[in-house]
JSON list of C-alpha atoms in Angstrom, two decimals:
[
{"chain": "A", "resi": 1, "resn": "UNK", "atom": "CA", "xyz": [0.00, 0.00, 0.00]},
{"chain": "A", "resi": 2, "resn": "UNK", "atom": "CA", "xyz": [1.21, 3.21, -0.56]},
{"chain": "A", "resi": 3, "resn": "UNK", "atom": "CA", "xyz": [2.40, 5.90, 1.72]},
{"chain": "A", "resi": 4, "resn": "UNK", "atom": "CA", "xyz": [-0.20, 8.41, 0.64]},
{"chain": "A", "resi": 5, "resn": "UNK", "atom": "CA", "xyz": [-3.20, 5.53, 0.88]},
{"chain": "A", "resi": 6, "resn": "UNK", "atom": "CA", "xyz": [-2.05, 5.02, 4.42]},
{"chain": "A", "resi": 7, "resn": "UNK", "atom": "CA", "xyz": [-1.95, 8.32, 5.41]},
{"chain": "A", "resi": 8, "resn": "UNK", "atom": "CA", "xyz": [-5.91, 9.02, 4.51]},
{"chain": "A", "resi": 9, "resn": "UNK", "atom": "CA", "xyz": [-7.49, 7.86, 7.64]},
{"chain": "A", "resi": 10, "resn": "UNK", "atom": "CA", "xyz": [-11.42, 9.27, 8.32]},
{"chain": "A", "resi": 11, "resn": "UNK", "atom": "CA", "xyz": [-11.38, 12.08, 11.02]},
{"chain": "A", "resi": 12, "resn": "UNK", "atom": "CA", "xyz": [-13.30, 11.67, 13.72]},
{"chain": "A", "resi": 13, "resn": "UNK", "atom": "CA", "xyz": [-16.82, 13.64, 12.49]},
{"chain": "A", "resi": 14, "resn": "UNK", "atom": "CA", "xyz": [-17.51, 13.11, 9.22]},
{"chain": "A", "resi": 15, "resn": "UNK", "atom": "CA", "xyz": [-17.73, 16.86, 6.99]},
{"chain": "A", "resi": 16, "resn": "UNK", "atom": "CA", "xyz": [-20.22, 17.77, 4.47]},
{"chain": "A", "resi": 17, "resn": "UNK", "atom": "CA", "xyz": [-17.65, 16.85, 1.72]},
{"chain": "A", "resi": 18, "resn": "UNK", "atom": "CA", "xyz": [-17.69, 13.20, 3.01]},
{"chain": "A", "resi": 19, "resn": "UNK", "atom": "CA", "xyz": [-21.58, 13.07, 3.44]},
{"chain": "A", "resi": 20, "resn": "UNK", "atom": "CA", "xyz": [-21.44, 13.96, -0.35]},
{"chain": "A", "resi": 21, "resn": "UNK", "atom": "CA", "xyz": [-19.12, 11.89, -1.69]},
{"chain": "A", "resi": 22, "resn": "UNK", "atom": "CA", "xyz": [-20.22, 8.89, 0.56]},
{"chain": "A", "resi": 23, "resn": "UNK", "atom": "CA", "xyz": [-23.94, 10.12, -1.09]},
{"chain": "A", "resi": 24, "resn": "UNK", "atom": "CA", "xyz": [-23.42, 9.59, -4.47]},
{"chain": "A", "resi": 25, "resn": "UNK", "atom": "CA", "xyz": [-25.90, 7.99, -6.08]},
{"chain": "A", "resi": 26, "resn": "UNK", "atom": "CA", "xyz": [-25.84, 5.44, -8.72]},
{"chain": "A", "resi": 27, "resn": "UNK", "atom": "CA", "xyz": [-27.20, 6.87, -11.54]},
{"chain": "A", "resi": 28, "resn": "UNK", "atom": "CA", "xyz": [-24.44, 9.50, -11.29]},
{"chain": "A", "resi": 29, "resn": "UNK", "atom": "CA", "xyz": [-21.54, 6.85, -11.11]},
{"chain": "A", "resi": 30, "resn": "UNK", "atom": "CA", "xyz": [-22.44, 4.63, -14.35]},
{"chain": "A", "resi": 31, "resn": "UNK", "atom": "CA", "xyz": [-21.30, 6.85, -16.76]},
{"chain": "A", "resi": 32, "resn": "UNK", "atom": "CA", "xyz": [-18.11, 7.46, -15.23]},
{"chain": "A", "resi": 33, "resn": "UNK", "atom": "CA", "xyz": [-17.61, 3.65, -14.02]},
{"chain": "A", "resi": 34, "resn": "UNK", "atom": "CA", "xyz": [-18.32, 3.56, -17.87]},
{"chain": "A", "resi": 35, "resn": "UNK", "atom": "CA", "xyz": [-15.42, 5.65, -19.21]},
{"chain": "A", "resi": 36, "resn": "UNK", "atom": "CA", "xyz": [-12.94, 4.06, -16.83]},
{"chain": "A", "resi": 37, "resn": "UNK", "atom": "CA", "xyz": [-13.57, 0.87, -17.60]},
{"chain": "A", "resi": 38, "resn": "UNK", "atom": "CA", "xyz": [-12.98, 1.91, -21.39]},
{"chain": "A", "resi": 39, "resn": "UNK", "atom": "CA", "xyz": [-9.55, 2.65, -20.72]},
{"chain": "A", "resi": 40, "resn": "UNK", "atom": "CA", "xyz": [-8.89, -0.89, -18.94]},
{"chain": "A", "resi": 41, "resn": "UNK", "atom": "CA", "xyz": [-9.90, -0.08, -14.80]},
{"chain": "A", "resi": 42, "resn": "UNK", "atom": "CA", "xyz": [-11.44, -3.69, -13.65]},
{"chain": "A", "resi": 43, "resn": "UNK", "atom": "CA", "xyz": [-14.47, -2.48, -12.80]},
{"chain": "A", "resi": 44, "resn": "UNK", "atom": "CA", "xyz": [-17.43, -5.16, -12.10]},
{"chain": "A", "resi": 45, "resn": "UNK", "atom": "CA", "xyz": [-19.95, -3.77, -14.99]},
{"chain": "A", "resi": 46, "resn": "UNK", "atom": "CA", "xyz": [-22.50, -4.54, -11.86]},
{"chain": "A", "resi": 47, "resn": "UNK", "atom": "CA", "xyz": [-24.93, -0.83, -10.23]},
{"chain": "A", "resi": 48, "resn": "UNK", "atom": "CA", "xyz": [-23.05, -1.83, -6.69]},
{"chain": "A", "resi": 49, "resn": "UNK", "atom": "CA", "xyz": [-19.49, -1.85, -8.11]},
{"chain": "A", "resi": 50, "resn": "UNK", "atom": "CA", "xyz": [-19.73, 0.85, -10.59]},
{"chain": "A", "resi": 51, "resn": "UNK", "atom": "CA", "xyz": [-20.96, 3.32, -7.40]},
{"chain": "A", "resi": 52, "resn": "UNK", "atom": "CA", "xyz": [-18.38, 1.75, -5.25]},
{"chain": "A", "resi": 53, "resn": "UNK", "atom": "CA", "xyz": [-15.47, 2.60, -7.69]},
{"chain": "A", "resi": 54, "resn": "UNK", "atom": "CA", "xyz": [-16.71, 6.39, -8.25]},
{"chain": "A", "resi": 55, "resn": "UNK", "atom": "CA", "xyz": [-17.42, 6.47, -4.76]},
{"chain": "A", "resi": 56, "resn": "UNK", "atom": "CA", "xyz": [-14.03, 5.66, -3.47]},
{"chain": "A", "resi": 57, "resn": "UNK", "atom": "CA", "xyz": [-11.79, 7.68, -6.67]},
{"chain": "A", "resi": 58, "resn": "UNK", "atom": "CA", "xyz": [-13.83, 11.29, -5.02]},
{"chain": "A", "resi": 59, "resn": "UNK", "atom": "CA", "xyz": [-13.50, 9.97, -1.37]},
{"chain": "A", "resi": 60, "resn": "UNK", "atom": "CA", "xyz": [-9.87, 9.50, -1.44]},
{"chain": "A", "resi": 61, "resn": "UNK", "atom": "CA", "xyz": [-9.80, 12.78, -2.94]},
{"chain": "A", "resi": 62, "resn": "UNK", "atom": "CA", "xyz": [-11.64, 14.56, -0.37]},
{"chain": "A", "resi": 63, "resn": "UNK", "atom": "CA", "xyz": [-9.22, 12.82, 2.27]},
{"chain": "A", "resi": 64, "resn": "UNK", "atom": "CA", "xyz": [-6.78, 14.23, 0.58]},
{"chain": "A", "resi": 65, "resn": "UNK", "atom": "CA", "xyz": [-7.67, 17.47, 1.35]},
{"chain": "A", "resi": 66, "resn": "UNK", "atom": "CA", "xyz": [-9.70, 18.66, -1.47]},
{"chain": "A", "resi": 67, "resn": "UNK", "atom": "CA", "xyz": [-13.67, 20.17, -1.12]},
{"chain": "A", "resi": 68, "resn": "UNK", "atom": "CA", "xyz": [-16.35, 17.53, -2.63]},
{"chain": "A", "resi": 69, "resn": "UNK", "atom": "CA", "xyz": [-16.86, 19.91, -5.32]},
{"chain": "A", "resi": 70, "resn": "UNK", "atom": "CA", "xyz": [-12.78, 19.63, -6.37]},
{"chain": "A", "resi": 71, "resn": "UNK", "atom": "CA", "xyz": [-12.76, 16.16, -6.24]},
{"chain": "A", "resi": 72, "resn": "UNK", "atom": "CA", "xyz": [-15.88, 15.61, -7.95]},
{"chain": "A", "resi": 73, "resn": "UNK", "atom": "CA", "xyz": [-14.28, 17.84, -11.07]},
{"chain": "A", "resi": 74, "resn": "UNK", "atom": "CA", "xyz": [-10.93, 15.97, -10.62]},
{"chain": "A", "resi": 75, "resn": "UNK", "atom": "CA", "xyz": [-12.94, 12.63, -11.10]},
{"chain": "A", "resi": 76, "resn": "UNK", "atom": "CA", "xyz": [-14.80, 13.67, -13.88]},
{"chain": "A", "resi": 77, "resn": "UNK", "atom": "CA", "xyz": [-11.97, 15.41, -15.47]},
{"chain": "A", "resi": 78, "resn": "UNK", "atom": "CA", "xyz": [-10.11, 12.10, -15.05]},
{"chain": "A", "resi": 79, "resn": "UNK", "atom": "CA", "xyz": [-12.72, 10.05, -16.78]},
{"chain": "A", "resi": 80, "resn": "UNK", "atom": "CA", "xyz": [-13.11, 11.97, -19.58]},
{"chain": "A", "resi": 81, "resn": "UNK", "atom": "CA", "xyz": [-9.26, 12.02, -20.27]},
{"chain": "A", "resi": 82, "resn": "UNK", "atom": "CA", "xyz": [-9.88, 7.98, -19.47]},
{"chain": "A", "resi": 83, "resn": "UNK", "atom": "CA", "xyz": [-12.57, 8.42, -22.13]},
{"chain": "A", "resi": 84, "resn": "UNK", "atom": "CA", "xyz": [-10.37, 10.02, -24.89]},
{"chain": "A", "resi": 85, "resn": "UNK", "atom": "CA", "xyz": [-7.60, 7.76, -24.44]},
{"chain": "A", "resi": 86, "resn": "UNK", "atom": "CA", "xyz": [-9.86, 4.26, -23.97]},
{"chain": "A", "resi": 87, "resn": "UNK", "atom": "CA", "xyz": [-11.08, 4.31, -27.52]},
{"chain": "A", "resi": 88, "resn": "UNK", "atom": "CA", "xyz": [-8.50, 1.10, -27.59]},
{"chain": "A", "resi": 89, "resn": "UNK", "atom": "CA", "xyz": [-7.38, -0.99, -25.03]},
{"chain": "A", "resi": 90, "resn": "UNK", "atom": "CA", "xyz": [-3.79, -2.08, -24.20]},
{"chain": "A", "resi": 91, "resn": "UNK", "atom": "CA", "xyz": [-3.16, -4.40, -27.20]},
{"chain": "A", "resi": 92, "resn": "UNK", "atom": "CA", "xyz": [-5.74, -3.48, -29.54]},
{"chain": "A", "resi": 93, "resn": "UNK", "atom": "CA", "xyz": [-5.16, -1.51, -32.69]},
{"chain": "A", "resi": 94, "resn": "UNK", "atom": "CA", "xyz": [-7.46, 1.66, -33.26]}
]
């Protein structure tokens, strides 16, 4: 595990960026789930797993140190760069 990974630890009280990342709902986490998976994340194409992913890329995020609202953009932002570039996967030709 990495240094950083062990370092996020959940304070004591959880903040109104947790409560919104940890409220995500599924219908906002397919699409992204979605354009991960087209650039080769193992995501289970499963509601549960999909939510779980998104769920966990903003909450580390917000651990981190950033507001919900600029790890939500960094998430999104992320899956549409995974979006432009998964077009192919490793070892297929485009």
């Amino acid at each position: 595990m990495s240094e950083n990974l062990k370092a996020l630890t959940l304070p004591e009280v959880m903040t109104q960026d947790i409560e919104q990342a940890l409220g995500l709902m599924c219908f906002q986490c397919g699409r992204y789930a979605h354009a991960f998976r087209l650039r080769g994340e193992d995501i289970w194409p499963k509601a549960e797993s999909e939510q779980a992913t998104i769920i966990f890329k903003v909450l580390k995020n917000v651990l981190s140190g950033m507001t919900f609202d600029e790890a939500f953009a960094k998430m999104h932002n992320d899956a549409v760069s995974a979006q432009d570039s998964g077009s192919t996967r490793a070892g297929e030709k485009s």
